[in-house]
Amino acid sequence: MRIMSNNIHEDIEKLLEEDVFMKIRDVIVMRFGVQQSRVHNALRFDELGAETLDVVEVAMEVEDIFDIRFRSSTAASFKTIGDVVSEVTQLLSAK
């Protein structure tokens, strides 16, 4: 059983971040054909052989999944899976 902290907002944000990660992980697995166990927040897109266009296409797919919009400069600047997870979590928390 998961132990919750005394701050419910931190708990909710952590659960949101975990859910966001799992959905983005699924996108990465499908697009790049890697195993789920290989995908983690510190994984760099260049380690997947991704070029800038690949990263932008991932960002567009993520936008559709979460019904959000990245600034155009943000999508092209993602270097790691964690960058995407953080930005999505932040945008969803602001809704």
Coordinates of N, CA, C and O in Angstrom, one line a residue:
M1 N 0.8 -1.2 0.0 CA 0.0 0.0 0.0 C 0.9 1.2 0.0 O 1.9 1.3 0.7
R2 N 0.5 2.2 -0.8 CA 1.3 3.4 -0.9 C 1.0 4.3 0.3 O -0.1 4.5 0.7
I3 N 2.0 4.8 0.9 CA 1.9 5.7 2.0 C 1.8 7.2 1.5 O 2.6 7.6 0.7
M4 N 0.8 7.8 1.9 CA 0.5 9.2 1.5 C 1.2 10.2 2.4 O 1.3 9.9 3.6
S5 N 1.7 11.3 1.9 CA 2.3 12.3 2.7 C 1.2 13.1 3.4 O 0.1 12.9 3.2
N6 N 1.7 14.1 4.2 CA 0.7 14.9 4.9 C 0.2 16.0 4.0 O -0.7 16.7 4.3
N7 N 0.8 16.2 2.8 CA 0.4 17.2 1.9 C -0.4 16.6 0.7 O 0.2 16.0 -0.2
I8 N -1.7 16.7 0.7 CA -2.5 16.0 -0.3 C -2.2 16.6 -1.7 O -2.3 15.8 -2.7
H9 N -1.8 17.9 -1.8 CA -1.5 18.4 -3.1 C -0.3 17.8 -3.7 O -0.2 17.5 -4.9
E10 N 0.7 17.5 -2.9 CA 1.9 16.8 -3.4 C 1.6 15.4 -3.8 O 2.1 14.9 -4.8
D11 N 0.7 14.8 -3.1 CA 0.3 13.4 -3.4 C -0.4 13.4 -4.8 O -0.1 12.5 -5.6
I12 N -1.3 14.3 -4.9 CA -2.1 14.4 -6.2 C -1.1 14.7 -7.4 O -1.2 14.0 -8.4
E13 N -0.2 15.6 -7.2 CA 0.7 15.9 -8.2 C 1.6 14.7 -8.6 O 1.9 14.5 -9.7
K14 N 2.0 14.0 -7.6 CA 2.9 12.8 -7.8 C 2.1 11.8 -8.6 O 2.6 11.1 -9.5
L15 N 0.8 11.5 -8.2 CA 0.0 10.6 -9.0 C -0.2 11.0 -10.4 O -0.1 10.2 -11.3
L16 N -0.4 12.3 -10.6 CA -0.6 12.9 -11.9 C 0.7 12.7 -12.7 O 0.6 12.2 -13.9
E17 N 1.8 12.9 -12.1 CA 3.1 12.8 -12.8 C 3.3 11.3 -13.2 O 3.8 11.0 -14.3
E18 N 3.0 10.4 -12.4 CA 3.1 9.0 -12.7 C 2.2 8.6 -13.8 O 2.6 7.8 -14.7
D19 N 1.0 9.1 -13.8 CA 0.0 8.8 -14.9 C 0.5 9.4 -16.2 O 0.5 8.7 -17.3
V20 N 1.0 10.6 -16.2 CA 1.5 11.2 -17.4 C 2.7 10.4 -17.9 O 2.8 10.2 -19.1
F21 N 3.6 10.0 -17.0 CA 4.8 9.3 -17.5 C 4.3 8.0 -18.2 O 4.9 7.6 -19.2
M22 N 3.4 7.2 -17.6 CA 3.0 6.0 -18.2 C 2.4 6.2 -19.6 O 2.7 5.4 -20.5
K23 N 1.6 7.2 -19.8 CA 1.0 7.5 -21.1 C 2.1 7.9 -22.1 O 2.1 7.5 -23.3
I24 N 3.1 8.7 -21.7 CA 4.1 9.2 -22.6 C 5.1 8.0 -22.9 O 5.5 7.8 -24.0
R25 N 5.3 7.1 -21.9 CA 6.1 5.9 -22.1 C 5.5 5.1 -23.2 O 6.1 4.6 -24.1
D26 N 4.1 4.9 -23.2 CA 3.4 4.2 -24.2 C 3.7 4.8 -25.6 O 3.9 4.0 -26.6
V27 N 3.7 6.1 -25.7 CA 3.9 6.7 -27.0 C 5.3 6.4 -27.4 O 5.6 6.1 -28.6
I28 N 6.3 6.5 -26.5 CA 7.7 6.2 -26.9 C 7.9 4.8 -27.3 O 8.6 4.5 -28.3
V29 N 7.3 3.8 -26.6 CA 7.4 2.4 -26.9 C 6.8 2.2 -28.4 O 7.5 1.5 -29.2
M30 N 5.7 2.7 -28.7 CA 5.1 2.5 -30.0 C 5.9 3.2 -31.1 O 6.1 2.6 -32.1
R31 N 6.3 4.4 -30.9 CA 7.0 5.2 -31.9 C 8.4 4.7 -32.2 O 8.8 4.6 -33.3
F32 N 9.1 4.3 -31.1 CA 10.5 3.9 -31.3 C 10.8 2.4 -31.2 O 11.9 2.0 -31.3
G33 N 9.8 1.7 -30.8 CA 9.9 0.2 -30.8 C 10.9 -0.3 -29.7 O 11.6 -1.2 -29.8
V34 N 10.9 0.4 -28.5 CA 11.7 0.1 -27.4 C 10.8 -0.6 -26.4 O 9.6 -0.5 -26.3
Q35 N 11.5 -1.4 -25.5 CA 10.8 -2.0 -24.4 C 10.4 -1.0 -23.3 O 11.2 -0.1 -23.1
Q36 N 9.3 -1.3 -22.7 CA 8.8 -0.4 -21.6 C 9.9 -0.2 -20.5 O 10.1 0.9 -20.0
S37 N 10.6 -1.3 -20.2 CA 11.6 -1.2 -19.1 C 12.7 -0.3 -19.5 O 13.5 0.1 -18.6
R38 N 12.9 0.0 -20.7 CA 14.0 0.9 -21.1 C 13.7 2.4 -21.0 O 14.5 3.2 -21.1
V39 N 12.4 2.7 -20.9 CA 11.9 4.1 -20.9 C 11.9 4.6 -19.4 O 11.2 4.0 -18.6
H40 N 12.6 5.7 -19.2 CA 12.6 6.3 -17.9 C 12.8 7.8 -18.1 O 13.1 8.3 -19.2
N41 N 12.6 8.6 -17.0 CA 12.6 10.0 -17.2 C 13.9 10.6 -17.7 O 13.9 11.6 -18.4
A42 N 15.0 10.0 -17.4 CA 16.3 10.5 -17.8 C 16.7 10.1 -19.2 O 17.7 10.5 -19.8
L43 N 15.9 9.2 -19.9 CA 16.2 8.8 -21.2 C 16.2 9.9 -22.2 O 15.2 10.7 -22.3
R44 N 17.3 10.1 -22.9 CA 17.4 11.2 -23.8 C 16.8 10.8 -25.2 O 17.0 9.6 -25.6
F45 N 16.2 11.7 -25.9 CA 15.6 11.4 -27.2 C 16.7 11.0 -28.2 O 16.5 10.1 -29.0
D46 N 17.9 11.6 -28.0 CA 19.0 11.2 -29.0 C 19.4 9.8 -28.7 O 19.9 9.1 -29.6
E47 N 19.2 9.2 -27.5 CA 19.5 7.8 -27.2 C 18.6 6.9 -28.0 O 18.9 5.7 -28.2
L48 N 17.5 7.4 -28.4 CA 16.5 6.6 -29.1 C 16.7 6.8 -30.6 O 16.0 6.2 -31.4
G49 N 17.7 7.6 -31.0 CA 17.9 7.9 -32.4 C 17.0 8.9 -33.0 O 16.9 9.1 -34.2
A50 N 16.3 9.7 -32.1 CA 15.3 10.7 -32.5 C 16.0 11.9 -33.0 O 17.0 12.4 -32.4
E51 N 15.5 12.5 -34.0 CA 15.9 13.8 -34.5 C 14.8 14.8 -34.1 O 13.8 14.5 -33.5
T52 N 15.1 16.1 -34.3 CA 14.2 17.2 -33.9 C 12.8 16.9 -34.4 O 11.8 17.1 -33.6
L53 N 12.6 16.5 -35.6 CA 11.3 16.3 -36.1 C 10.6 15.2 -35.4 O 9.4 15.3 -35.1
D54 N 11.3 14.1 -35.0 CA 10.7 13.0 -34.2 C 10.2 13.6 -32.9 O 9.1 13.2 -32.4
V55 N 11.0 14.4 -32.2 CA 10.6 15.0 -30.9 C 9.4 15.8 -31.1 O 8.4 15.8 -30.3
V56 N 9.3 16.6 -32.1 CA 8.1 17.5 -32.3 C 6.9 16.6 -32.6 O 5.8 16.9 -32.1
E57 N 7.1 15.5 -33.3 CA 5.9 14.6 -33.6 C 5.5 14.0 -32.3 O 4.3 13.8 -32.1
V58 N 6.4 13.6 -31.4 CA 6.0 13.0 -30.1 C 5.2 14.1 -29.4 O 4.2 13.8 -28.8
A59 N 5.7 15.3 -29.4 CA 5.1 16.4 -28.6 C 3.6 16.6 -29.2 O 2.7 16.8 -28.4
M60 N 3.5 16.5 -30.5 CA 2.1 16.7 -31.1 C 1.2 15.6 -30.6 O 0.0 15.8 -30.3
E61 N 1.7 14.4 -30.6 CA 0.9 13.2 -30.2 C 0.5 13.4 -28.7 O -0.6 13.1 -28.3
V62 N 1.5 13.8 -27.9 CA 1.2 14.1 -26.4 C 0.2 15.2 -26.3 O -0.7 15.1 -25.4
E63 N 0.3 16.2 -27.1 CA -0.7 17.3 -27.0 C -2.1 16.7 -27.2 O -3.1 17.1 -26.5
D64 N -2.3 15.9 -28.2 CA -3.6 15.3 -28.5 C -4.1 14.4 -27.4 O -5.3 14.4 -27.0
I65 N -3.2 13.6 -26.8 CA -3.6 12.7 -25.7 C -4.1 13.5 -24.5 O -5.1 13.1 -23.9
F66 N -3.4 14.5 -24.2 CA -3.8 15.3 -22.9 C -4.6 16.5 -23.2 O -4.9 17.2 -22.2
D67 N -4.9 16.8 -24.5 CA -5.7 18.0 -24.8 C -5.0 19.3 -24.2 O -5.6 20.1 -23.5
I68 N -3.7 19.4 -24.6 CA -3.0 20.6 -24.1 C -2.2 21.1 -25.4 O -2.2 20.5 -26.4
R69 N -1.6 22.2 -25.2 CA -0.8 22.8 -26.3 C 0.5 23.3 -25.7 O 0.5 24.1 -24.7
F70 N 1.6 22.9 -26.3 CA 3.0 23.4 -25.9 C 3.2 24.6 -26.7 O 2.7 24.8 -27.8
R71 N 4.0 25.5 -26.2 CA 4.5 26.6 -27.0 C 5.4 26.0 -28.0 O 6.1 25.0 -27.8
S72 N 5.5 26.6 -29.2 CA 6.3 25.9 -30.3 C 7.8 25.8 -29.9 O 8.4 24.8 -30.3
S73 N 8.3 26.8 -29.2 CA 9.7 26.7 -28.8 C 9.9 25.6 -27.8 O 11.0 25.0 -27.7
T74 N 8.9 25.3 -27.0 CA 9.1 24.3 -25.9 C 9.2 22.9 -26.5 O 10.1 22.1 -26.1
A75 N 8.4 22.6 -27.4 CA 8.4 21.2 -28.0 C 9.7 20.9 -28.6 O 10.2 19.8 -28.5
A76 N 10.3 21.8 -29.3 CA 11.6 21.5 -30.0 C 12.8 21.5 -29.0 O 13.8 21.0 -29.3
S77 N 12.5 21.9 -27.7 CA 13.6 21.9 -26.7 C 13.7 20.7 -25.8 O 14.6 20.6 -25.0
F78 N 12.7 19.8 -26.0 CA 12.7 18.6 -25.1 C 13.9 17.8 -25.4 O 14.2 17.4 -26.6
K79 N 14.6 17.4 -24.4 CA 15.8 16.6 -24.5 C 15.6 15.2 -23.9 O 16.2 14.2 -24.4
T80 N 14.8 15.1 -22.9 CA 14.6 13.8 -22.2 C 13.1 13.6 -22.1 O 12.2 14.5 -22.2
I81 N 12.7 12.3 -21.8 CA 11.4 12.0 -21.5 C 10.9 12.8 -20.3 O 9.7 13.3 -20.3
G82 N 11.7 13.0 -19.3 CA 11.3 13.7 -18.1 C 11.0 15.2 -18.4 O 10.1 15.7 -17.8
D83 N 11.6 15.7 -19.4 CA 11.3 17.1 -19.9 C 9.8 17.2 -20.3 O 9.1 18.1 -19.9
V84 N 9.4 16.2 -21.1 CA 8.0 16.1 -21.6 C 7.1 15.9 -20.4 O 6.1 16.6 -20.3
V85 N 7.4 15.0 -19.5 CA 6.5 14.6 -18.4 C 6.4 15.9 -17.5 O 5.2 16.2 -17.1
S86 N 7.4 16.6 -17.2 CA 7.4 17.8 -16.4 C 6.5 18.9 -17.0 O 5.7 19.5 -16.3
E87 N 6.7 19.1 -18.3 CA 5.9 20.2 -19.0 C 4.4 19.8 -19.0 O 3.5 20.6 -18.7
V88 N 4.1 18.5 -19.3 CA 2.7 18.1 -19.3 C 2.1 18.2 -18.0 O 1.0 18.7 -17.8
T89 N 2.8 17.7 -16.9 CA 2.3 17.8 -15.6 C 2.0 19.3 -15.2 O 1.0 19.6 -14.6
Q90 N 2.9 20.1 -15.5 CA 2.7 21.6 -15.2 C 1.5 22.1 -15.9 O 0.7 22.9 -15.3
L91 N 1.4 21.8 -17.2 CA 0.2 22.4 -18.0 C -1.1 21.8 -17.4 O -2.1 22.5 -17.4
L92 N -1.1 20.5 -17.1 CA -2.3 19.9 -16.5 C -2.7 20.5 -15.2 O -3.9 20.7 -14.9
S93 N -1.7 20.7 -14.4 CA -1.9 21.3 -13.0 C -2.5 22.7 -13.1 O -3.2 23.2 -12.2
A94 N -2.1 23.4 -14.2 CA -2.6 24.8 -14.4 C -4.0 24.9 -14.9 O -4.6 26.0 -14.9
K95 N -4.6 23.8 -15.4 CA -5.9 23.8 -15.9 C -7.0 24.0 -14.8 O -6.9 23.6 -13.7

